[in-house]
mmCIF file of C-alpha atoms in Angstrom:
data_model
loop_
_atom_site.group_PDB
_atom_site.id
_atom_site.type_symbol
_atom_site.label_atom_id
_atom_site.label_comp_id
_atom_site.label_asym_id
_atom_site.label_seq_id
_atom_site.Cartn_x
_atom_site.Cartn_y
_atom_site.Cartn_z
ATOM 1 C CA GLY S 266 92.228 62.659 124.114
ATOM 2 C CA GLU S 267 94.238 63.712 127.107
ATOM 3 C CA SER S 268 96.662 65.824 125.075
ATOM 4 C CA VAL S 269 93.995 67.732 123.160
ATOM 5 C CA GLY S 270 93.822 70.492 125.754
ATOM 6 C CA LEU S 271 97.502 71.376 125.651
ATOM 7 C CA HIS S 272 98.358 74.839 124.265
ATOM 8 C CA LEU S 273 94.708 75.864 124.089
ATOM 9 C CA PRO S 274 93.120 79.044 125.423
ATOM 10 C CA THR S 275 91.082 78.292 128.523
ATOM 11 C CA LEU S 276 87.807 79.683 129.803
ATOM 12 C CA SER S 277 87.110 79.053 133.485
ATOM 13 C CA VAL S 278 83.592 79.581 134.802
ATOM 14 C CA GLN S 279 81.528 78.721 137.847
ATOM 15 C CA GLU S 280 78.679 76.243 137.691
ATOM 16 C CA GLY S 281 75.484 78.050 136.778
ATOM 17 C CA ASP S 282 77.203 80.864 134.894
ATOM 18 C CA ASN S 283 76.613 81.440 131.210
ATOM 19 C CA SER S 284 79.637 80.672 129.011
ATOM 20 C CA ILE S 285 80.579 82.278 125.725
ATOM 21 C CA ILE S 286 83.171 80.624 123.518
ATOM 22 C CA ASN S 287 84.409 82.501 120.480
ATOM 23 C CA CYS S 288 85.776 81.468 117.123
ATOM 24 C CA ALA S 289 87.199 83.549 114.311
ATOM 25 C CA TYR S 290 86.854 81.831 110.967
ATOM 26 C CA SER S 291 89.048 82.389 107.995
ATOM 27 C CA ASN S 292 87.062 82.452 104.783
ATOM 28 C CA SER S 293 84.258 84.877 104.016
ATOM 29 C CA ALA S 294 82.902 82.402 101.427
ATOM 30 C CA SER S 295 82.319 79.653 104.015
ATOM 31 C CA ASP S 296 78.686 78.592 103.876
ATOM 32 C CA TYR S 297 78.180 76.389 106.914
ATOM 33 C CA PHE S 298 79.533 76.225 110.452
ATOM 34 C CA ILE S 299 79.539 73.622 113.209
ATOM 35 C CA TRP S 300 80.422 73.574 116.900
ATOM 36 C CA TYR S 301 81.891 70.417 118.406
ATOM 37 C CA LYS S 302 82.563 69.378 121.998
ATOM 38 C CA GLN S 303 85.429 67.036 122.784
ATOM 39 C CA GLU S 304 85.710 65.439 126.192
ATOM 40 C CA SER S 305 88.907 63.824 127.375
ATOM 41 C CA GLY S 306 89.385 60.425 125.773
ATOM 42 C CA LYS S 307 86.519 60.835 123.339
ATOM 43 C CA GLY S 308 85.922 61.917 119.793
ATOM 44 C CA PRO S 309 84.406 65.279 118.860
ATOM 45 C CA GLN S 310 80.665 65.378 119.460
ATOM 46 C CA PHE S 311 78.319 67.529 117.378
ATOM 47 C CA ILE S 312 76.623 70.311 119.360
ATOM 48 C CA ILE S 313 74.940 72.659 116.904
ATOM 49 C CA ASP S 314 75.294 73.940 113.361
ATOM 50 C CA ILE S 315 74.277 77.045 111.434
ATOM 51 C CA ARG S 316 74.106 78.039 107.786
ATOM 52 C CA SER S 317 75.603 81.251 106.521
ATOM 53 C CA ASN S 318 72.172 82.706 105.715
ATOM 54 C CA MET S 319 71.312 82.674 109.419
ATOM 55 C CA ASP S 320 72.732 84.780 112.231
ATOM 56 C CA LYS S 321 71.411 82.847 115.218
ATOM 57 C CA ARG S 322 70.313 79.363 116.026
ATOM 58 C CA GLN S 323 69.232 77.908 119.357
ATOM 59 C CA GLY S 324 69.427 74.420 120.725
ATOM 60 C CA GLN S 325 68.974 72.979 124.174
ATOM 61 C CA ARG S 326 70.951 75.306 126.493
ATOM 62 C CA VAL S 327 73.155 76.367 123.569
ATOM 63 C CA THR S 328 72.969 79.236 121.098
ATOM 64 C CA VAL S 329 75.235 79.863 118.140
ATOM 65 C CA LEU S 330 75.669 83.380 116.812
ATOM 66 C CA LEU S 331 77.188 84.154 113.432
ATOM 67 C CA ASN S 332 78.558 87.567 112.491
ATOM 68 C CA LYS S 333 79.620 87.406 108.869
ATOM 69 C CA THR S 334 80.777 91.021 108.807
ATOM 70 C CA VAL S 335 83.683 90.263 111.112
ATOM 71 C CA LYS S 336 83.871 86.500 110.394
ATOM 72 C CA HIS S 337 83.062 85.589 113.966
ATOM 73 C CA LEU S 338 81.174 82.672 115.455
ATOM 74 C CA SER S 339 80.239 82.231 119.102
ATOM 75 C CA LEU S 340 78.771 79.470 121.194
ATOM 76 C CA GLN S 341 76.755 80.435 124.236
ATOM 77 C CA ILE S 342 76.077 77.812 126.893
ATOM 78 C CA ALA S 343 73.397 78.691 129.424
ATOM 79 C CA ALA S 344 73.635 77.584 133.068
ATOM 80 C CA THR S 345 76.977 75.869 132.557
ATOM 81 C CA GLN S 346 77.373 72.532 134.336
ATOM 82 C CA PRO S 347 80.509 70.563 135.353
ATOM 83 C CA GLY S 348 79.636 68.080 132.597
ATOM 84 C CA ASP S 349 80.158 70.865 130.061
ATOM 85 C CA SER S 350 83.901 70.870 130.822
ATOM 86 C CA ALA S 351 85.586 69.953 127.553
ATOM 87 C CA VAL S 352 87.392 71.362 124.544
ATOM 88 C CA TYR S 353 85.081 73.202 122.159
ATOM 89 C CA PHE S 354 85.992 73.947 118.578
ATOM 90 C CA CYS S 355 84.315 75.346 115.552
ATOM 91 C CA ALA S 356 84.481 74.157 111.972
ATOM 92 C CA GLU S 357 83.740 76.037 108.752
ATOM 93 C CA ARG S 358 82.783 74.534 105.424
ATOM 94 C CA LEU S 359 83.907 76.065 102.167
ATOM 95 C CA THR S 360 82.291 74.835 98.970
ATOM 96 C CA GLN S 361 84.116 75.658 95.757
ATOM 97 C CA GLY S 362 83.209 72.774 93.467
ATOM 98 C CA TYR S 363 83.876 70.358 96.312
ATOM 99 C CA SER S 364 83.543 70.985 100.031
ATOM 100 C CA THR S 365 86.302 71.227 102.580
ATOM 101 C CA LEU S 366 85.853 71.410 106.337
ATOM 102 C CA THR S 367 88.419 73.385 108.348
ATOM 103 C CA PHE S 368 88.580 73.008 112.113
ATOM 104 C CA GLY S 369 89.607 75.598 114.656
ATOM 105 C CA LYS S 370 92.123 74.643 117.318
ATOM 106 C CA GLY S 371 89.646 74.914 120.153
ATOM 107 C CA THR S 372 89.018 76.429 123.567
ATOM 108 C CA MET S 373 89.145 74.503 126.820
ATOM 109 C CA LEU S 374 86.123 75.164 129.054
ATOM 110 C CA LEU S 375 86.624 74.431 132.759
ATOM 111 C CA VAL S 376 83.543 74.509 134.976
ATOM 112 C CA SER S 377 84.007 74.659 138.722
ATOM 113 C CA PRO S 378 81.285 73.350 141.054
ATOM 114 C CA GLU N 159 72.844 52.930 118.482
ATOM 115 C CA ALA N 160 74.189 55.066 115.613
ATOM 116 C CA GLN N 161 77.948 55.184 115.877
ATOM 117 C CA VAL N 162 81.368 55.217 114.307
ATOM 118 C CA THR N 163 83.567 52.451 115.724
ATOM 119 C CA GLN N 164 87.347 52.477 115.554
ATOM 120 C CA ASN N 165 89.732 49.754 116.608
ATOM 121 C CA PRO N 166 92.045 49.574 118.392
ATOM 122 C CA ARG N 167 91.735 52.435 120.882
ATOM 123 C CA TYR N 168 95.430 52.304 121.714
ATOM 124 C CA LEU N 169 98.298 50.977 119.642
ATOM 125 C CA ILE N 170 102.031 50.979 120.256
ATOM 126 C CA THR N 171 104.218 49.776 117.424
ATOM 127 C CA VAL N 172 107.732 50.043 116.055
ATOM 128 C CA THR N 173 109.004 51.884 113.026
ATOM 129 C CA GLY N 174 108.335 50.048 109.778
ATOM 130 C CA LYS N 175 105.833 47.509 111.023
ATOM 131 C CA LYS N 176 102.680 47.695 108.883
ATOM 132 C CA LEU N 177 99.449 48.358 110.737
ATOM 133 C CA THR N 178 95.774 48.886 110.022
ATOM 134 C CA VAL N 179 93.266 50.891 112.026
ATOM 135 C CA THR N 180 89.713 49.823 111.311
ATOM 136 C CA CYS N 181 86.675 52.082 111.101
ATOM 137 C CA SER N 182 83.071 51.062 110.724
ATOM 138 C CA GLN N 183 79.825 53.071 110.734
ATOM 139 C CA ASN N 184 76.278 51.757 111.033
ATOM 140 C CA MET N 185 74.437 54.827 109.724
ATOM 141 C CA ASN N 186 74.583 54.010 106.002
ATOM 142 C CA HIS N 187 76.644 57.151 105.466
ATOM 143 C CA GLU N 188 78.174 57.763 102.058
ATOM 144 C CA TYR N 189 81.020 59.976 103.240
ATOM 145 C CA MET N 190 83.859 58.792 105.492
ATOM 146 C CA SER N 191 87.089 60.461 106.467
ATOM 147 C CA TRP N 192 90.229 60.081 108.563
ATOM 148 C CA TYR N 193 91.772 62.844 110.647
ATOM 149 C CA ARG N 194 94.767 63.138 112.874
ATOM 150 C CA GLN N 195 94.802 65.413 115.890
ATOM 151 C CA ASP N 196 98.020 66.832 117.285
ATOM 152 C CA PRO N 197 98.510 69.410 120.085
ATOM 153 C CA GLY N 198 98.531 72.929 118.705
ATOM 154 C CA LEU N 199 97.543 71.797 115.219
ATOM 155 C CA GLY N 200 93.925 70.754 115.585
ATOM 156 C CA LEU N 201 92.239 68.227 113.320
ATOM 157 C CA ARG N 202 93.843 67.646 109.940
ATOM 158 C CA GLN N 203 92.300 65.506 107.235
ATOM 159 C CA ILE N 204 94.304 62.540 105.953
ATOM 160 C CA TYR N 205 92.025 60.898 103.400
ATOM 161 C CA TYR N 206 88.344 60.901 102.632
ATOM 162 C CA SER N 207 85.857 58.847 100.649
ATOM 163 C CA MET N 208 82.729 60.160 98.986
ATOM 164 C CA ASN N 209 81.368 56.645 98.400
ATOM 165 C CA VAL N 210 82.371 53.030 97.779
ATOM 166 C CA GLU N 211 85.558 52.762 95.681
ATOM 167 C CA VAL N 212 85.981 56.562 95.692
ATOM 168 C CA THR N 213 88.830 57.912 97.821
ATOM 169 C CA ASP N 214 90.848 61.114 97.753
ATOM 170 C CA LYS N 215 93.716 62.787 99.563
ATOM 171 C CA GLY N 216 93.162 65.269 102.322
ATOM 172 C CA ASP N 217 95.669 67.750 103.698
ATOM 173 C CA VAL N 218 98.230 65.290 105.122
ATOM 174 C CA PRO N 219 98.059 62.013 103.132
ATOM 175 C CA GLU N 220 101.783 61.129 103.033
ATOM 176 C CA GLY N 221 102.534 57.778 104.630
ATOM 177 C CA TYR N 222 98.917 56.614 104.715
ATOM 178 C CA LYS N 223 96.638 54.507 102.549
ATOM 179 C CA VAL N 224 92.913 53.852 102.682
ATOM 180 C CA SER N 225 90.388 51.653 100.963
ATOM 181 C CA ARG N 226 86.596 51.727 100.660
ATOM 182 C CA LYS N 227 85.423 48.349 99.434
ATOM 183 C CA GLU N 228 82.177 48.466 101.402
ATOM 184 C CA LYS N 229 80.033 51.389 102.431
ATOM 185 C CA ARG N 230 80.367 50.793 106.158
ATOM 186 C CA ASN N 231 84.136 50.258 106.432
ATOM 187 C CA PHE N 232 87.039 52.622 105.832
ATOM 188 C CA PRO N 233 90.342 51.241 107.149
ATOM 189 C CA LEU N 234 93.463 53.385 107.527
ATOM 190 C CA ILE N 235 96.692 51.631 106.588
ATOM 191 C CA LEU N 236 100.211 52.643 107.564
ATOM 192 C CA GLU N 237 102.515 50.564 105.377
ATOM 193 C CA SER N 238 105.724 51.655 107.128
ATOM 194 C CA PRO N 239 104.925 53.722 110.229
ATOM 195 C CA SER N 240 107.397 56.340 111.414
ATOM 196 C CA PRO N 241 107.629 58.223 114.732
ATOM 197 C CA ASN N 242 106.146 61.392 113.170
ATOM 198 C CA GLN N 243 102.914 59.443 112.703
ATOM 199 C CA THR N 244 102.496 59.204 116.457
ATOM 200 C CA SER N 245 99.162 60.931 116.925
ATOM 201 C CA LEU N 246 95.496 60.634 117.861
ATOM 202 C CA TYR N 247 93.468 59.435 114.885
ATOM 203 C CA PHE N 248 89.758 59.900 114.287
ATOM 204 C CA CYS N 249 87.456 58.353 111.756
ATOM 205 C CA ALA N 250 84.320 60.290 110.840
ATOM 206 C CA SER N 251 81.291 59.849 108.626
ATOM 207 C CA SER N 252 78.362 61.859 107.353
ATOM 208 C CA TYR N 253 75.298 61.174 105.250
ATOM 209 C CA ARG N 254 76.643 62.915 102.206
ATOM 210 C CA GLY N 255 79.626 65.131 101.570
ATOM 211 C CA THR N 256 81.706 67.062 104.053
ATOM 212 C CA SER N 257 78.841 67.733 106.459
ATOM 213 C CA SER N 258 75.633 69.480 105.623
ATOM 214 C CA TYR N 259 72.933 71.257 107.573
ATOM 215 C CA ASN N 260 71.313 68.816 109.988
ATOM 216 C CA SER N 261 73.649 66.072 108.729
ATOM 217 C CA PRO N 262 76.982 66.838 110.344
ATOM 218 C CA LEU N 263 80.129 64.781 110.610
ATOM 219 C CA HIS N 264 80.020 62.043 113.275
ATOM 220 C CA PHE N 265 83.305 60.984 114.874
ATOM 221 C CA GLY N 266 84.594 57.794 116.408
ATOM 222 C CA ASN N 267 86.292 57.809 119.816
ATOM 223 C CA GLY N 268 89.802 57.822 118.430
ATOM 224 C CA THR N 269 92.869 55.630 118.167
ATOM 225 C CA ARG N 270 95.985 56.732 119.978
ATOM 226 C CA LEU N 271 98.981 55.519 118.005
ATOM 227 C CA THR N 272 102.546 55.563 119.277
ATOM 228 C CA VAL N 273 105.368 54.670 116.890
ATOM 229 C CA THR N 274 108.746 54.072 118.534
#
């Protein structure tokens, strides 16, 4: 929604640049991670996911990197387009008997033409 | 088209007046959940349901109720809304459990609720 972007860190890039959005997760036992994109006025949209036994996964124009040593996740967007402007946030899943999904607060990506 | 549908998109109400936000999914998902999203706080889970007639509290359940009588529907009920429940609400569903590899959580487009 329109207030989602308030108080968020912002990454500003030019159209055509590559973007890297970072996320620090909290629990070393988390076994699964997801990146979501949220455009103004819309719900979060799934981009890409990765299991904890992987360190890299590629999609169409996007790559997720997982560094378990430092509990860090990144989303790389190649050839960023104005339509990529949105809030991006990561989520981690922790399974201890039952699963819980914890969401990061997000990063606003602004792409200039 | 596979989707999660919430209604209404916008709702303004007064303190104490009972309301229901509907949520329906057409993907035959077992798991459904409600979240609220507030600036600076991110998404917080209100209630979730692992399957029909199975519901459980999330992180912020106070002041909310849910029901899961059918697989496709998961309404959120505010029996006596208060101004601190003014927020952006999202319903979500997934095939099984709290997301799994290649079966992530799908979200609706949100309901913006204002309680005066």
